[in-house]
């Protein structure tokens, strides 16, 4: 009974009308004030995929330093000292057994 009285209150039709007005309002999506006269061509980063891309001055240095750091990291992790407790215990057992 209380629900019927709540639904009959004059506020509900006003809310329904407001909801209808909001839902039927046209929304401009993706516009944001852009026009196509400023050189947008549809390619990723504006680069033509058919043409060879010219490298920037920083790229060769960046890629070579990245490759060198990967090699240094790989060698360093391969030859790092064994600090596990099991390795230490095995070395102690071998020392005591005279091996």
mmCIF file of N, CA and C in Angstrom:
data_model
loop_
_atom_site.group_PDB
_atom_site.id
_atom_site.type_symbol
_atom_site.label_atom_id
_atom_site.label_comp_id
_atom_site.label_asym_id
_atom_site.label_seq_id
_atom_site.Cartn_x
_atom_site.Cartn_y
_atom_site.Cartn_z
ATOM 1 N N UNK A 1 0.818 -1.181 0.000
ATOM 2 C CA UNK A 1 0.000 0.000 0.000
ATOM 3 C C UNK A 1 0.869 1.255 0.000
ATOM 4 N N UNK A 2 1.909 1.245 0.785
ATOM 5 C CA UNK A 2 2.781 2.412 0.880
ATOM 6 C C UNK A 2 3.506 2.650 -0.446
ATOM 7 N N UNK A 3 3.824 1.574 -1.135
ATOM 8 C CA UNK A 3 4.507 1.707 -2.417
ATOM 9 C C UNK A 3 3.601 2.377 -3.450
ATOM 10 N N UNK A 4 2.299 2.031 -3.424
ATOM 11 C CA UNK A 4 1.365 2.656 -4.360
ATOM 12 C C UNK A 4 1.228 4.137 -4.096
ATOM 13 N N UNK A 5 1.213 4.498 -2.846
ATOM 14 C CA UNK A 5 1.119 5.923 -2.518
ATOM 15 C C UNK A 5 2.381 6.656 -2.955
ATOM 16 N N UNK A 6 3.533 6.005 -2.804
ATOM 17 C CA UNK A 6 4.791 6.613 -3.220
ATOM 18 C C UNK A 6 4.834 6.799 -4.733
ATOM 19 N N UNK A 7 4.299 5.805 -5.454
ATOM 20 C CA UNK A 7 4.305 5.902 -6.906
ATOM 21 C C UNK A 7 3.321 6.952 -7.417
ATOM 22 N N UNK A 8 2.315 7.272 -6.633
ATOM 23 C CA UNK A 8 1.324 8.263 -7.051
ATOM 24 C C UNK A 8 1.719 9.687 -6.694
ATOM 25 N N UNK A 9 2.824 9.876 -6.031
ATOM 26 C CA UNK A 9 3.231 11.233 -5.640
ATOM 27 C C UNK A 9 3.565 12.037 -6.882
ATOM 28 N N UNK A 10 3.386 13.347 -6.832
ATOM 29 C CA UNK A 10 3.617 14.173 -8.007
ATOM 30 C C UNK A 10 5.093 14.265 -8.409
ATOM 31 N N UNK A 11 6.019 13.885 -7.545
ATOM 32 C CA UNK A 11 7.437 13.971 -7.890
ATOM 33 C C UNK A 11 7.819 12.926 -8.930
ATOM 34 N N UNK A 12 7.180 11.780 -8.908
ATOM 35 C CA UNK A 12 7.540 10.710 -9.825
ATOM 36 C C UNK A 12 7.303 11.078 -11.284
ATOM 37 N N UNK A 13 6.160 11.643 -11.680
ATOM 38 C CA UNK A 13 6.008 12.034 -13.078
ATOM 39 C C UNK A 13 7.037 13.084 -13.511
ATOM 40 N N UNK A 14 7.388 13.966 -12.609
ATOM 41 C CA UNK A 14 8.399 14.969 -12.961
ATOM 42 C C UNK A 14 9.746 14.305 -13.207
ATOM 43 N N UNK A 15 10.083 13.306 -12.395
ATOM 44 C CA UNK A 15 11.335 12.584 -12.601
ATOM 45 C C UNK A 15 11.310 11.788 -13.905
ATOM 46 N N UNK A 16 10.144 11.196 -14.203
ATOM 47 C CA UNK A 16 10.038 10.443 -15.451
ATOM 48 C C UNK A 16 10.187 11.360 -16.656
ATOM 49 N N UNK A 17 9.597 12.537 -16.587
ATOM 50 C CA UNK A 17 9.730 13.481 -17.700
ATOM 51 C C UNK A 17 11.175 13.949 -17.845
ATOM 52 N N UNK A 18 11.836 14.200 -16.720
ATOM 53 C CA UNK A 18 13.236 14.623 -16.782
ATOM 54 C C UNK A 18 14.100 13.513 -17.369
ATOM 55 N N UNK A 19 13.816 12.284 -17.000
ATOM 56 C CA UNK A 19 14.583 11.160 -17.533
ATOM 57 C C UNK A 19 14.366 11.028 -19.032
ATOM 58 N N UNK A 20 13.138 11.237 -19.495
ATOM 59 C CA UNK A 20 12.870 11.183 -20.935
ATOM 60 C C UNK A 20 13.614 12.287 -21.673
ATOM 61 N N UNK A 21 13.630 13.480 -21.077
ATOM 62 C CA UNK A 21 14.332 14.592 -21.729
ATOM 63 C C UNK A 21 15.834 14.332 -21.802
ATOM 64 N N UNK A 22 16.394 13.771 -20.739
ATOM 65 C CA UNK A 22 17.831 13.497 -20.731
ATOM 66 C C UNK A 22 18.169 12.399 -21.727
ATOM 67 N N UNK A 23 17.345 11.368 -21.778
ATOM 68 C CA UNK A 23 17.662 10.238 -22.645
ATOM 69 C C UNK A 23 17.486 10.579 -24.122
ATOM 70 N N UNK A 24 16.681 11.568 -24.450
ATOM 71 C CA UNK A 24 16.476 11.903 -25.855
ATOM 72 C C UNK A 24 17.356 13.057 -26.317
ATOM 73 N N UNK A 25 18.205 13.564 -25.428
ATOM 74 C CA UNK A 25 19.092 14.654 -25.806
ATOM 75 C C UNK A 25 20.169 14.109 -26.733
ATOM 76 N N UNK A 26 20.351 14.694 -27.909
ATOM 77 C CA UNK A 26 21.407 14.197 -28.802
ATOM 78 C C UNK A 26 22.781 14.489 -28.213
ATOM 79 N N UNK A 27 23.653 13.512 -28.325
ATOM 80 C CA UNK A 27 24.991 13.631 -27.764
ATOM 81 C C UNK A 27 25.993 13.609 -28.909
ATOM 82 N N UNK A 28 26.852 14.609 -28.959
ATOM 83 C CA UNK A 28 27.917 14.638 -29.962
ATOM 84 C C UNK A 28 29.108 13.896 -29.383
ATOM 85 N N UNK A 29 29.433 12.760 -29.940
ATOM 86 C CA UNK A 29 30.528 11.941 -29.424
ATOM 87 C C UNK A 29 31.727 12.033 -30.351
ATOM 88 N N UNK A 30 32.883 12.207 -29.769
ATOM 89 C CA UNK A 30 34.119 12.202 -30.532
ATOM 90 C C UNK A 30 34.415 13.504 -31.244
ATOM 91 N N UNK A 31 33.614 14.492 -31.065
ATOM 92 C CA UNK A 31 33.844 15.756 -31.765
ATOM 93 C C UNK A 31 34.937 16.557 -31.074
ATOM 94 N N UNK A 32 34.690 17.010 -29.889
ATOM 95 C CA UNK A 32 35.636 17.765 -29.069
ATOM 96 C C UNK A 32 36.235 18.947 -29.810
ATOM 97 N N UNK A 33 35.526 19.495 -30.759
ATOM 98 C CA UNK A 33 35.988 20.690 -31.440
ATOM 99 C C UNK A 33 37.076 20.473 -32.468
ATOM 100 N N UNK A 34 37.269 19.255 -32.941
ATOM 101 C CA UNK A 34 38.316 18.979 -33.926
ATOM 102 C C UNK A 34 37.734 19.087 -35.334
ATOM 103 N N UNK A 35 38.554 19.578 -36.198
ATOM 104 C CA UNK A 35 38.174 19.564 -37.610
ATOM 105 C C UNK A 35 39.248 18.809 -38.378
ATOM 106 N N UNK A 36 38.925 18.372 -39.580
ATOM 107 C CA UNK A 36 39.853 17.564 -40.363
ATOM 108 C C UNK A 36 40.778 18.404 -41.231
ATOM 109 N N UNK A 37 40.843 19.679 -41.009
ATOM 110 C CA UNK A 37 41.707 20.512 -41.838
ATOM 111 C C UNK A 37 43.112 20.647 -41.285
ATOM 112 N N UNK A 38 43.404 20.028 -40.126
ATOM 113 C CA UNK A 38 44.726 20.198 -39.546
ATOM 114 C C UNK A 38 45.657 19.031 -39.834
ATOM 115 N N UNK A 39 45.419 18.250 -40.864
ATOM 116 C CA UNK A 39 46.359 17.233 -41.301
ATOM 117 C C UNK A 39 46.130 15.836 -40.769
ATOM 118 N N UNK A 40 44.973 15.522 -40.251
ATOM 119 C CA UNK A 40 44.719 14.157 -39.814
ATOM 120 C C UNK A 40 44.534 13.299 -41.057
ATOM 121 N N UNK A 41 45.346 12.237 -41.161
ATOM 122 C CA UNK A 41 45.271 11.422 -42.364
ATOM 123 C C UNK A 41 44.830 9.994 -42.087
ATOM 124 N N UNK A 42 44.608 9.619 -40.836
ATOM 125 C CA UNK A 42 44.121 8.292 -40.516
ATOM 126 C C UNK A 42 45.197 7.263 -40.286
ATOM 127 N N UNK A 43 46.462 7.609 -40.456
ATOM 128 C CA UNK A 43 47.553 6.670 -40.210
ATOM 129 C C UNK A 43 48.019 6.797 -38.772
ATOM 130 N N UNK A 44 48.598 5.719 -38.242
ATOM 131 C CA UNK A 44 49.110 5.738 -36.884
ATOM 132 C C UNK A 44 50.272 6.716 -36.804
ATOM 133 N N UNK A 45 50.220 7.623 -35.870
ATOM 134 C CA UNK A 45 51.209 8.677 -35.657
ATOM 135 C C UNK A 45 51.397 9.558 -36.891
ATOM 136 N N UNK A 46 50.472 9.507 -37.826
ATOM 137 C CA UNK A 46 50.546 10.346 -39.012
ATOM 138 C C UNK A 46 51.625 9.938 -39.993
ATOM 139 N N UNK A 47 52.117 8.690 -39.894
ATOM 140 C CA UNK A 47 53.193 8.223 -40.772
ATOM 141 C C UNK A 47 52.616 7.315 -41.848
ATOM 142 N N UNK A 48 53.063 7.527 -43.056
ATOM 143 C CA UNK A 48 52.640 6.704 -44.176
ATOM 144 C C UNK A 48 53.327 5.348 -44.074
ATOM 145 N N UNK A 49 52.587 4.248 -44.047
ATOM 146 C CA UNK A 49 53.224 2.938 -43.913
ATOM 147 C C UNK A 49 53.978 2.504 -45.176
ATOM 148 N N UNK A 50 53.740 3.141 -46.296
ATOM 149 C CA UNK A 50 54.426 2.760 -47.525
ATOM 150 C C UNK A 50 55.819 3.369 -47.629
ATOM 151 N N UNK A 51 56.070 4.434 -46.904
ATOM 152 C CA UNK A 51 57.362 5.109 -46.965
ATOM 153 C C UNK A 51 58.251 4.650 -45.822
ATOM 154 N N UNK A 52 59.550 4.603 -46.073
ATOM 155 C CA UNK A 52 60.500 4.254 -45.019
ATOM 156 C C UNK A 52 60.573 5.389 -44.010
ATOM 157 N N UNK A 53 60.585 5.026 -42.753
ATOM 158 C CA UNK A 53 60.609 6.023 -41.708
ATOM 159 C C UNK A 53 62.036 6.427 -41.392
ATOM 160 N N UNK A 54 62.258 7.721 -41.248
ATOM 161 C CA UNK A 54 63.582 8.222 -40.906
ATOM 162 C C UNK A 54 63.726 8.188 -39.387
ATOM 163 N N UNK A 55 64.837 7.633 -38.913
ATOM 164 C CA UNK A 55 65.070 7.517 -37.488
ATOM 165 C C UNK A 55 65.395 8.869 -36.889
ATOM 166 N N UNK A 56 64.983 9.058 -35.655
ATOM 167 C CA UNK A 56 65.358 10.252 -34.916
ATOM 168 C C UNK A 56 66.781 10.126 -34.400
ATOM 169 N N UNK A 57 67.378 11.223 -33.990
ATOM 170 C CA UNK A 57 68.754 11.207 -33.533
ATOM 171 C C UNK A 57 68.962 10.444 -32.241
ATOM 172 N N UNK A 58 67.947 10.251 -31.473
ATOM 173 C CA UNK A 58 68.060 9.576 -30.182
ATOM 174 C C UNK A 58 67.883 8.073 -30.280
ATOM 175 N N UNK A 59 67.315 7.573 -31.375
ATOM 176 C CA UNK A 59 66.898 6.178 -31.429
ATOM 177 C C UNK A 59 68.056 5.188 -31.433
ATOM 178 N N UNK A 60 69.097 5.454 -32.200
ATOM 179 C CA UNK A 60 70.218 4.513 -32.262
ATOM 180 C C UNK A 60 70.883 4.397 -30.889
ATOM 181 N N UNK A 61 71.070 5.510 -30.209
ATOM 182 C CA UNK A 61 71.666 5.487 -28.875
ATOM 183 C C UNK A 61 70.774 4.727 -27.900
ATOM 184 N N UNK A 62 69.494 4.951 -27.978
ATOM 185 C CA UNK A 62 68.559 4.289 -27.075
ATOM 186 C C UNK A 62 68.560 2.781 -27.290
ATOM 187 N N UNK A 63 68.471 2.344 -28.525
ATOM 188 C CA UNK A 63 68.394 0.912 -28.796
ATOM 189 C C UNK A 63 69.701 0.202 -28.462
ATOM 190 N N UNK A 64 70.843 0.802 -28.766
ATOM 191 C CA UNK A 64 72.117 0.157 -28.447
ATOM 192 C C UNK A 64 72.340 0.089 -26.933
ATOM 193 N N UNK A 65 71.984 1.146 -26.207
ATOM 194 C CA UNK A 65 72.152 1.094 -24.750
ATOM 195 C C UNK A 65 71.188 0.094 -24.125
ATOM 196 N N UNK A 66 69.999 -0.043 -24.674
ATOM 197 C CA UNK A 66 69.056 -1.034 -24.173
ATOM 198 C C UNK A 66 69.592 -2.445 -24.402
ATOM 199 N N UNK A 67 70.116 -2.720 -25.587
ATOM 200 C CA UNK A 67 70.663 -4.046 -25.890
ATOM 201 C C UNK A 67 71.873 -4.345 -25.006
ATOM 202 N N UNK A 68 72.746 -3.348 -24.804
ATOM 203 C CA UNK A 68 73.913 -3.555 -23.949
ATOM 204 C C UNK A 68 73.496 -3.835 -22.512
ATOM 205 N N UNK A 69 72.492 -3.155 -22.011
ATOM 206 C CA UNK A 69 72.057 -3.397 -20.640
ATOM 207 C C UNK A 69 71.434 -4.782 -20.485
ATOM 208 N N UNK A 70 70.760 -5.277 -21.516
ATOM 209 C CA UNK A 70 70.194 -6.626 -21.466
ATOM 210 C C UNK A 70 71.314 -7.656 -21.421
ATOM 211 N N UNK A 71 72.367 -7.450 -22.207
ATOM 212 C CA UNK A 71 73.497 -8.383 -22.219
ATOM 213 C C UNK A 71 74.212 -8.350 -20.868
ATOM 214 N N UNK A 72 74.451 -7.170 -20.324
ATOM 215 C CA UNK A 72 75.130 -7.056 -19.029
ATOM 216 C C UNK A 72 74.295 -7.692 -17.927
ATOM 217 N N UNK A 73 73.006 -7.483 -17.955
ATOM 218 C CA UNK A 73 72.120 -8.090 -16.963
ATOM 219 C C UNK A 73 72.126 -9.613 -17.081
ATOM 220 N N UNK A 74 72.079 -10.125 -18.296
ATOM 221 C CA UNK A 74 72.100 -11.578 -18.497
ATOM 222 C C UNK A 74 73.380 -12.212 -18.001
ATOM 223 N N UNK A 75 74.536 -11.601 -18.316
ATOM 224 C CA UNK A 75 75.818 -12.136 -17.859
ATOM 225 C C UNK A 75 75.927 -12.019 -16.345
ATOM 226 N N UNK A 76 75.504 -10.884 -15.797
ATOM 227 C CA UNK A 76 75.583 -10.691 -14.352
ATOM 228 C C UNK A 76 74.725 -11.670 -13.579
ATOM 229 N N UNK A 77 73.529 -11.932 -14.057
ATOM 230 C CA UNK A 77 72.656 -12.880 -13.356
ATOM 231 C C UNK A 77 73.114 -14.326 -13.538
ATOM 232 N N UNK A 78 73.793 -14.611 -14.642
ATOM 233 C CA UNK A 78 74.288 -15.969 -14.855
ATOM 234 C C UNK A 78 75.434 -16.287 -13.901
ATOM 235 N N UNK A 79 76.325 -15.333 -13.705
ATOM 236 C CA UNK A 79 77.518 -15.575 -12.895
ATOM 237 C C UNK A 79 77.441 -14.956 -11.502
ATOM 238 N N UNK A 80 76.277 -14.690 -10.995
ATOM 239 C CA UNK A 80 76.153 -14.124 -9.655
ATOM 240 C C UNK A 80 76.537 -15.187 -8.623
ATOM 241 N N UNK A 81 77.022 -14.754 -7.471
ATOM 242 C CA UNK A 81 77.398 -15.734 -6.446
ATOM 243 C C UNK A 81 76.176 -16.463 -5.897
ATOM 244 N N UNK A 82 76.388 -17.713 -5.569
ATOM 245 C CA UNK A 82 75.302 -18.533 -5.034
ATOM 246 C C UNK A 82 75.199 -18.265 -3.531
ATOM 247 N N UNK A 83 74.121 -17.625 -3.103
ATOM 248 C CA UNK A 83 73.973 -17.244 -1.702
ATOM 249 C C UNK A 83 72.842 -17.995 -1.022
ATOM 250 N N UNK A 84 72.338 -19.045 -1.620
ATOM 251 C CA UNK A 84 71.257 -19.814 -1.032
ATOM 252 C C UNK A 84 71.781 -20.627 0.149
ATOM 253 N N UNK A 85 70.986 -20.814 1.161
ATOM 254 C CA UNK A 85 71.396 -21.547 2.359
ATOM 255 C C UNK A 85 71.689 -23.007 2.036
ATOM 256 N N UNK A 86 70.983 -23.558 1.072
ATOM 257 C CA UNK A 86 71.218 -24.963 0.703
ATOM 258 C C UNK A 86 72.584 -25.135 0.047
ATOM 259 N N UNK A 87 73.003 -24.195 -0.749
ATOM 260 C CA UNK A 87 74.321 -24.256 -1.380
ATOM 261 C C UNK A 87 75.412 -24.149 -0.315
ATOM 262 N N UNK A 88 75.235 -23.251 0.635
ATOM 263 C CA UNK A 88 76.201 -23.089 1.710
ATOM 264 C C UNK A 88 76.308 -24.370 2.542
ATOM 265 N N UNK A 89 75.153 -24.971 2.864
ATOM 266 C CA UNK A 89 75.161 -26.199 3.660
ATOM 267 C C UNK A 89 75.824 -27.339 2.905
ATOM 268 N N UNK A 90 75.594 -27.443 1.637
ATOM 269 C CA UNK A 90 76.225 -28.489 0.834
ATOM 270 C C UNK A 90 77.740 -28.306 0.803
ATOM 271 N N UNK A 91 78.191 -27.050 0.682
ATOM 272 C CA UNK A 91 79.630 -26.792 0.718
ATOM 273 C C UNK A 91 80.229 -27.178 2.066
ATOM 274 N N UNK A 92 79.528 -26.906 3.167
ATOM 275 C CA UNK A 92 80.029 -27.270 4.504
ATOM 276 C C UNK A 92 80.106 -28.775 4.668
ATOM 277 N N UNK A 93 79.117 -29.502 4.165
ATOM 278 C CA UNK A 93 79.136 -30.964 4.258
ATOM 279 C C UNK A 93 80.296 -31.512 3.473
ATOM 280 N N UNK A 94 80.552 -30.982 2.309
ATOM 281 C CA UNK A 94 81.676 -31.463 1.489
ATOM 282 C C UNK A 94 83.016 -31.190 2.168
ATOM 283 N N UNK A 95 83.136 -30.040 2.851
ATOM 284 C CA UNK A 95 84.361 -29.697 3.565
ATOM 285 C C UNK A 95 84.582 -30.684 4.719
ATOM 286 N N UNK A 96 83.538 -31.020 5.456
ATOM 287 C CA UNK A 96 83.674 -31.906 6.590
ATOM 288 C C UNK A 96 83.959 -33.348 6.157
ATOM 289 N N UNK A 97 83.471 -33.735 5.006
ATOM 290 C CA UNK A 97 83.706 -35.089 4.529
ATOM 291 C C UNK A 97 85.067 -35.196 3.844
ATOM 292 N N UNK A 98 85.706 -34.086 3.593
ATOM 293 C CA UNK A 98 87.036 -34.114 3.000
ATOM 294 C C UNK A 98 87.007 -34.286 1.486
ATOM 295 N N UNK A 99 85.962 -33.897 0.890
ATOM 296 C CA UNK A 99 85.873 -34.040 -0.563
ATOM 297 C C UNK A 99 86.515 -32.917 -1.261
#
